[in-house]
Amino acid sequence: MMERPFREITQEEIAAFHTDGIVFLKGFFNMDWVEKLREQAEIDLASPGRLHQELTQGENGGRFFFDTFLWTFNEGFKEFVMSSPAAEIAGQMMKADKINVFFDQLLIKEPGTSERTPWHQDLPYWPVDGEQVCTLWLALDPVDAETGAVEYVKGSHLWGQGYKPPAFAGDDKYKLPLPPVPDIEAQRDDLDIAQFEFEPGDCTIHHGKLVHGAPGNARADLRRRAYVTRWAGDDAIYTPDPEKQEMMWDPEIEAGGPLDSDLWPIIWQRS
Ligand SMILES: O=C(O)CCC(=O)C(=O)O
């Protein structure tokens, strides 16, 4: 049985998501979920999946850890994807009639991790296109600017331009013929940039075309564990391309068609 959100998503929150491309939701995941996810995160850190990446460069210290498609091999993450309120939250926010899970991800910055998450949009990394693609970024620790809270350029999902994905590891592995992400740091004063303070169980939802990035975790004593789920709605189509991020397996579906498959099952439908 899928758990419903503890309160309805308001029209104001939905409107903010569509205008700004980002919305912060307080307390939508209780400590039972947070503790279950923390336990599964430790299991994955100790024995990561096939697509995991260690993103800490050289002797910088800390650990920036990334793993994807956890729900496909870990029953705890599968339970979250299938029965937490996350899919419905994504569906209500995107005004979708159905929601497929696209993938889930751990993004962990251990104490003293200096690596930034580069400014980027999500969609250009992925073999999917559409307006109804979003991410739910769920904090498993208290998170703020000092420990690596993500910054979001409000309204940038409406700029009408896809940018070349910068590899999180700093190399140039994505060869897509797109212009580079604009120099956000140089334009800070002219942009409306949002950043939030999270308690464990708070989350953001951001649009797949929104430009965002994150500082490192400057604290020596606090972890920044985030469990992220990516969701797609009715208008999402499959756009395979060998230059894009590797998926867990080939979904064996038609290019240009809906995502429905064993890799991207439908999790929620509007009743
Ligand atoms: O957690 C981070 O550092 C980056 C998050 C991000 O890029 C995302 O959730 O799409």
CSV table of C-alpha atoms and ligand atoms in Angstrom, one decimal:
chain,number,residue,atom,x,y,z
A,1,MET,CA,0.0,0.0,0.0
A,2,MET,CA,1.3,3.4,-0.9
A,3,GLU,CA,1.3,6.0,1.9
A,4,ARG,CA,-0.3,9.3,1.1
A,5,PRO,CA,1.4,12.6,1.9
A,6,PHE,CA,0.6,13.7,5.5
A,7,ARG,CA,-1.1,16.8,4.0
A,8,GLU,CA,-2.3,17.8,0.6
A,9,ILE,CA,0.2,19.7,-1.6
A,10,THR,CA,-1.2,23.2,-1.9
A,11,GLN,CA,-2.0,25.1,-5.1
A,12,GLU,CA,0.6,27.7,-4.0
A,13,GLU,CA,3.3,25.0,-3.8
A,14,ILE,CA,2.3,23.7,-7.2
A,15,ALA,CA,2.3,27.2,-8.7
A,16,ALA,CA,5.7,27.9,-7.1
A,17,PHE,CA,7.1,24.7,-8.6
A,18,HIS,CA,5.9,25.7,-12.1
A,19,THR,CA,7.2,29.3,-11.9
A,20,ASP,CA,10.4,28.8,-10.0
A,21,GLY,CA,11.2,25.2,-10.8
A,22,ILE,CA,11.9,24.5,-7.2
A,23,VAL,CA,9.8,24.0,-4.0
A,24,PHE,CA,10.8,23.1,-0.5
A,25,LEU,CA,8.6,20.8,1.5
A,26,LYS,CA,8.9,20.5,5.3
A,27,GLY,CA,8.5,17.3,7.2
A,28,PHE,CA,6.9,15.2,4.4
A,29,PHE,CA,9.0,12.1,5.4
A,30,ASN,CA,8.9,10.9,9.0
A,31,MET,CA,11.8,9.6,11.1
A,32,ASP,CA,10.8,6.0,10.3
A,33,TRP,CA,11.6,6.6,6.7
A,34,VAL,CA,14.7,8.6,7.5
A,35,GLU,CA,16.1,5.9,9.8
A,36,LYS,CA,15.3,3.1,7.3
A,37,LEU,CA,17.0,5.0,4.5
A,38,ARG,CA,20.0,5.8,6.7
A,39,GLU,CA,20.4,2.1,7.4
A,40,GLN,CA,20.2,1.2,3.7
A,41,ALA,CA,22.7,4.0,2.9
A,42,GLU,CA,25.3,2.4,5.2
A,43,ILE,CA,24.8,-1.0,3.6
A,44,ASP,CA,25.3,0.6,0.1
A,45,LEU,CA,28.4,2.6,1.2
A,46,ALA,CA,30.0,-0.6,2.5
A,47,SER,CA,29.0,-2.6,-0.6
A,48,PRO,CA,28.1,-0.2,-3.5
A,49,GLY,CA,26.2,-1.0,-6.7
A,50,ARG,CA,27.6,-1.4,-10.2
A,51,LEU,CA,27.1,2.3,-11.2
A,52,HIS,CA,28.5,3.9,-8.0
A,53,GLN,CA,31.1,6.6,-8.3
A,54,GLU,CA,33.7,7.9,-5.8
A,55,LEU,CA,33.9,11.6,-6.7
A,56,THR,CA,36.6,12.8,-4.2
A,57,GLN,CA,39.6,14.1,-6.1
A,58,GLY,CA,43.1,13.1,-5.0
A,59,GLU,CA,44.1,13.9,-1.4
A,60,ASN,CA,41.3,16.4,-0.8
A,61,GLY,CA,39.9,14.4,2.1
A,62,GLY,CA,36.2,13.7,2.8
A,63,ARG,CA,34.2,11.4,0.5
A,64,PHE,CA,31.7,12.4,-2.2
A,65,PHE,CA,29.8,9.2,-2.9
A,66,PHE,CA,27.2,8.6,-5.6
A,67,ASP,CA,25.2,5.5,-6.4
A,68,THR,CA,22.2,5.0,-8.6
A,69,PHE,CA,19.3,2.6,-9.3
A,70,LEU,CA,19.5,1.4,-5.7
A,71,TRP,CA,15.8,0.3,-5.6
A,72,THR,CA,16.6,-2.4,-8.3
A,73,PHE,CA,18.9,-4.3,-6.0
A,74,ASN,CA,18.1,-3.2,-2.4
A,75,GLU,CA,14.7,-4.1,-0.8
A,76,GLY,CA,14.8,-1.1,1.6
A,77,PHE,CA,15.1,1.5,-1.2
A,78,LYS,CA,12.5,-0.5,-3.2
A,79,GLU,CA,10.1,-0.1,-0.3
A,80,PHE,CA,10.6,3.6,-0.3
A,81,VAL,CA,10.1,3.9,-4.1
A,82,MET,CA,7.0,1.7,-4.1
A,83,SER,CA,5.2,2.8,-0.9
A,84,SER,CA,6.4,6.1,0.4
A,85,PRO,CA,4.5,9.3,-0.5
A,86,ALA,CA,7.3,10.4,-2.9
A,87,ALA,CA,5.7,9.3,-6.2
A,88,GLU,CA,2.4,11.0,-5.3
A,89,ILE,CA,4.2,14.2,-4.3
A,90,ALA,CA,5.9,14.2,-7.7
A,91,GLY,CA,2.6,13.5,-9.5
A,92,GLN,CA,0.7,16.3,-7.7
A,93,MET,CA,3.6,18.8,-8.2
A,94,MET,CA,3.9,18.1,-11.9
A,95,LYS,CA,0.1,17.8,-12.4
A,96,ALA,CA,0.8,14.4,-13.9
A,97,ASP,CA,-1.7,11.6,-14.4
A,98,LYS,CA,0.9,8.8,-14.0
A,99,ILE,CA,4.4,8.7,-12.5
A,100,ASN,CA,7.2,6.4,-13.5
A,101,VAL,CA,10.2,6.0,-11.2
A,102,PHE,CA,13.2,7.1,-13.3
A,103,PHE,CA,15.9,6.2,-10.8
A,104,ASP,CA,17.0,6.8,-7.2
A,105,GLN,CA,20.4,7.9,-6.0
A,106,LEU,CA,22.5,8.4,-2.9
A,107,LEU,CA,24.5,11.7,-2.9
A,108,ILE,CA,26.7,11.7,0.2
A,109,LYS,CA,29.2,14.3,1.2
A,110,GLU,CA,31.1,13.1,4.2
A,111,PRO,CA,32.6,15.7,6.7
A,112,GLY,CA,35.4,17.7,5.1
A,113,THR,CA,34.5,17.0,1.5
A,114,SER,CA,35.6,20.0,-0.6
A,115,GLU,CA,34.2,18.9,-3.9
A,116,ARG,CA,31.4,21.1,-5.2
A,117,THR,CA,28.6,19.7,-7.2
A,118,PRO,CA,29.0,21.6,-10.5
A,119,TRP,CA,26.2,23.9,-11.8
A,120,HIS,CA,24.1,21.7,-14.1
A,121,GLN,CA,20.7,20.7,-15.4
A,122,ASP,CA,19.6,17.1,-14.9
A,123,LEU,CA,17.8,16.4,-18.1
A,124,PRO,CA,20.8,16.6,-20.5
A,125,TYR,CA,22.5,13.7,-18.6
A,126,TRP,CA,19.6,11.4,-19.1
A,127,PRO,CA,18.0,9.5,-22.0
A,128,VAL,CA,14.6,11.1,-21.3
A,129,ASP,CA,12.9,14.3,-22.5
A,130,GLY,CA,9.8,16.1,-21.3
A,131,GLU,CA,8.6,18.8,-19.0
A,132,GLN,CA,7.3,16.4,-16.4
A,133,VAL,CA,10.6,15.1,-15.0
A,134,CYS,CA,11.6,16.1,-11.5
A,135,THR,CA,13.8,15.2,-8.6
A,136,LEU,CA,12.9,14.8,-4.9
A,137,TRP,CA,16.0,15.6,-2.9
A,138,LEU,CA,15.5,14.2,0.6
A,139,ALA,CA,17.8,15.1,3.5
A,140,LEU,CA,18.8,12.3,5.9
A,141,ASP,CA,20.8,14.8,8.0
A,142,PRO,CA,20.4,18.4,9.0
A,143,VAL,CA,21.7,20.2,5.9
A,144,ASP,CA,22.5,23.9,5.3
A,145,ALA,CA,24.9,26.1,3.2
A,146,GLU,CA,27.9,25.0,5.3
A,147,THR,CA,27.3,21.2,4.9
A,148,GLY,CA,26.4,21.3,1.2
A,149,ALA,CA,22.7,22.4,0.7
A,150,VAL,CA,22.0,22.5,-3.1
A,151,GLU,CA,21.5,26.0,-4.6
A,152,TYR,CA,18.8,26.4,-7.3
A,153,VAL,CA,18.6,29.2,-10.0
A,154,LYS,CA,15.0,30.0,-9.8
A,155,GLY,CA,13.2,30.1,-13.1
A,156,SER,CA,16.1,28.7,-15.1
A,157,HIS,CA,14.0,25.7,-16.2
A,158,LEU,CA,12.2,28.3,-18.5
A,159,TRP,CA,15.4,29.5,-20.2
A,160,GLY,CA,14.6,27.3,-23.2
A,161,GLN,CA,18.2,26.0,-23.5
A,162,GLY,CA,19.8,22.6,-22.6
A,163,TYR,CA,23.4,22.9,-21.4
A,164,LYS,CA,26.3,20.4,-21.8
A,165,PRO,CA,26.4,18.2,-18.7
A,166,PRO,CA,29.6,18.7,-16.7
A,167,ALA,CA,30.9,15.4,-15.3
A,168,PHE,CA,30.7,15.4,-11.5
A,169,ALA,CA,34.2,13.8,-11.4
A,170,GLY,CA,35.5,16.9,-13.3
A,171,ASP,CA,36.4,15.1,-16.5
A,172,ASP,CA,34.8,15.8,-19.9
A,173,LYS,CA,33.1,12.5,-20.4
A,174,TYR,CA,29.7,13.9,-21.8
A,175,LYS,CA,30.4,14.8,-25.4
A,176,LEU,CA,26.9,16.2,-26.2
A,177,PRO,CA,26.8,19.1,-28.7
A,178,LEU,CA,25.4,21.6,-26.3
A,179,PRO,CA,26.7,25.0,-25.0
A,180,PRO,CA,28.3,25.0,-21.6
A,181,VAL,CA,26.4,25.9,-18.5
A,182,PRO,CA,26.6,29.7,-18.1
A,183,ASP,CA,29.0,31.1,-15.5
A,184,ILE,CA,26.5,31.2,-12.6
A,185,GLU,CA,29.1,32.4,-10.1
A,186,ALA,CA,29.8,35.5,-12.2
A,187,GLN,CA,26.1,36.3,-12.4
A,188,ARG,CA,25.1,35.6,-8.8
A,189,ASP,CA,24.0,39.2,-8.2
A,190,ASP,CA,21.6,39.2,-11.2
A,191,LEU,CA,20.1,35.8,-10.5
A,192,ASP,CA,17.5,34.6,-8.0
A,193,ILE,CA,19.2,31.7,-6.2
A,194,ALA,CA,17.4,29.6,-3.6
A,195,GLN,CA,19.0,27.5,-0.9
A,196,PHE,CA,17.2,25.9,2.0
A,197,GLU,CA,17.9,24.6,5.6
A,198,PHE,CA,16.8,21.0,6.0
A,199,GLU,CA,15.9,18.9,9.0
A,200,PRO,CA,16.1,15.2,8.3
A,201,GLY,CA,12.8,14.3,6.4
A,202,ASP,CA,12.6,17.7,4.7
A,203,CYS,CA,12.9,17.7,0.9
A,204,THR,CA,12.9,19.8,-2.2
A,205,ILE,CA,11.4,19.0,-5.6
A,206,HIS,CA,13.2,20.5,-8.6
A,207,HIS,CA,12.4,20.5,-12.3
A,208,GLY,CA,14.6,18.4,-14.6
A,209,LYS,CA,15.7,21.6,-16.6
A,210,LEU,CA,16.5,23.7,-13.5
A,211,VAL,CA,20.1,24.9,-13.2
A,212,HIS,CA,21.5,23.9,-9.8
A,213,GLY,CA,24.7,23.0,-8.0
A,214,ALA,CA,26.0,22.6,-4.4
A,215,PRO,CA,29.0,23.5,-2.3
A,216,GLY,CA,31.1,21.0,-0.5
A,217,ASN,CA,30.6,19.9,3.1
A,218,ALA,CA,32.9,22.3,5.0
A,219,ARG,CA,32.0,20.8,8.5
A,220,ALA,CA,34.4,18.4,10.1
A,221,ASP,CA,31.7,16.9,12.3
A,222,LEU,CA,28.5,16.6,10.2
A,223,ARG,CA,27.6,14.3,7.3
A,224,ARG,CA,25.5,15.3,4.4
A,225,ARG,CA,23.5,12.3,3.3
A,226,ALA,CA,20.8,12.8,0.7
A,227,TYR,CA,18.6,10.2,-0.9
A,228,VAL,CA,17.3,11.4,-4.2
A,229,THR,CA,14.5,10.0,-6.3
A,230,ARG,CA,13.9,11.0,-9.9
A,231,TRP,CA,10.3,10.8,-11.3
A,232,ALA,CA,8.8,11.2,-14.8
A,233,GLY,CA,5.2,12.0,-15.8
A,234,ASP,CA,3.0,11.5,-18.8
A,235,ASP,CA,4.9,13.6,-21.3
A,236,ALA,CA,8.3,12.0,-20.6
A,237,ILE,CA,9.8,10.1,-23.6
A,238,TYR,CA,12.8,7.8,-24.1
A,239,THR,CA,15.7,9.5,-25.9
A,240,PRO,CA,18.6,6.9,-25.9
A,241,ASP,CA,22.0,8.3,-26.7
A,242,PRO,CA,25.4,6.6,-26.1
A,243,GLU,CA,26.8,9.9,-24.9
A,244,LYS,CA,24.4,10.1,-22.0
A,245,GLN,CA,24.6,8.7,-18.4
A,246,GLU,CA,24.6,4.9,-18.2
A,247,MET,CA,21.3,3.4,-17.0
A,248,MET,CA,21.1,0.1,-15.0
A,249,TRP,CA,20.1,-1.9,-18.0
A,250,ASP,CA,18.6,-1.5,-21.4
A,251,PRO,CA,14.9,-0.9,-21.0
A,252,GLU,CA,14.3,-2.4,-24.5
A,253,ILE,CA,11.6,0.1,-25.3
A,254,GLU,CA,11.0,2.2,-28.4
A,255,ALA,CA,12.9,5.5,-28.7
A,256,GLY,CA,10.4,8.4,-28.7
A,257,GLY,CA,7.9,6.4,-26.7
A,258,PRO,CA,6.8,6.4,-23.1
A,259,LEU,CA,9.1,5.1,-20.4
A,260,ASP,CA,6.9,2.3,-19.1
A,261,SER,CA,9.2,-0.8,-18.7
A,262,ASP,CA,10.7,-3.0,-16.0
A,263,LEU,CA,13.4,-0.4,-15.5
A,264,TRP,CA,11.0,2.5,-15.3
A,265,PRO,CA,7.7,1.1,-13.9
A,266,ILE,CA,4.6,3.2,-13.2
A,267,ILE,CA,4.4,3.7,-9.5
A,268,TRP,CA,1.5,6.1,-9.1
A,269,GLN,CA,-1.7,7.0,-11.1
A,270,ARG,CA,-4.2,9.7,-10.5
A,271,SER,CA,-7.4,8.2,-9.3
B,1,LIG,O1,23.3,16.7,-3.8
B,1,LIG,C1,24.0,17.3,-4.6
B,1,LIG,O2,25.2,17.7,-4.3
B,1,LIG,C2,23.6,17.5,-6.0
B,1,LIG,C3,22.1,17.2,-6.2
B,1,LIG,C4,21.7,17.2,-7.6
B,1,LIG,O3,22.4,17.6,-8.5
B,1,LIG,C5,20.4,16.6,-7.9
B,1,LIG,O4,19.7,16.2,-7.0
B,1,LIG,O5,20.0,16.6,-9.1
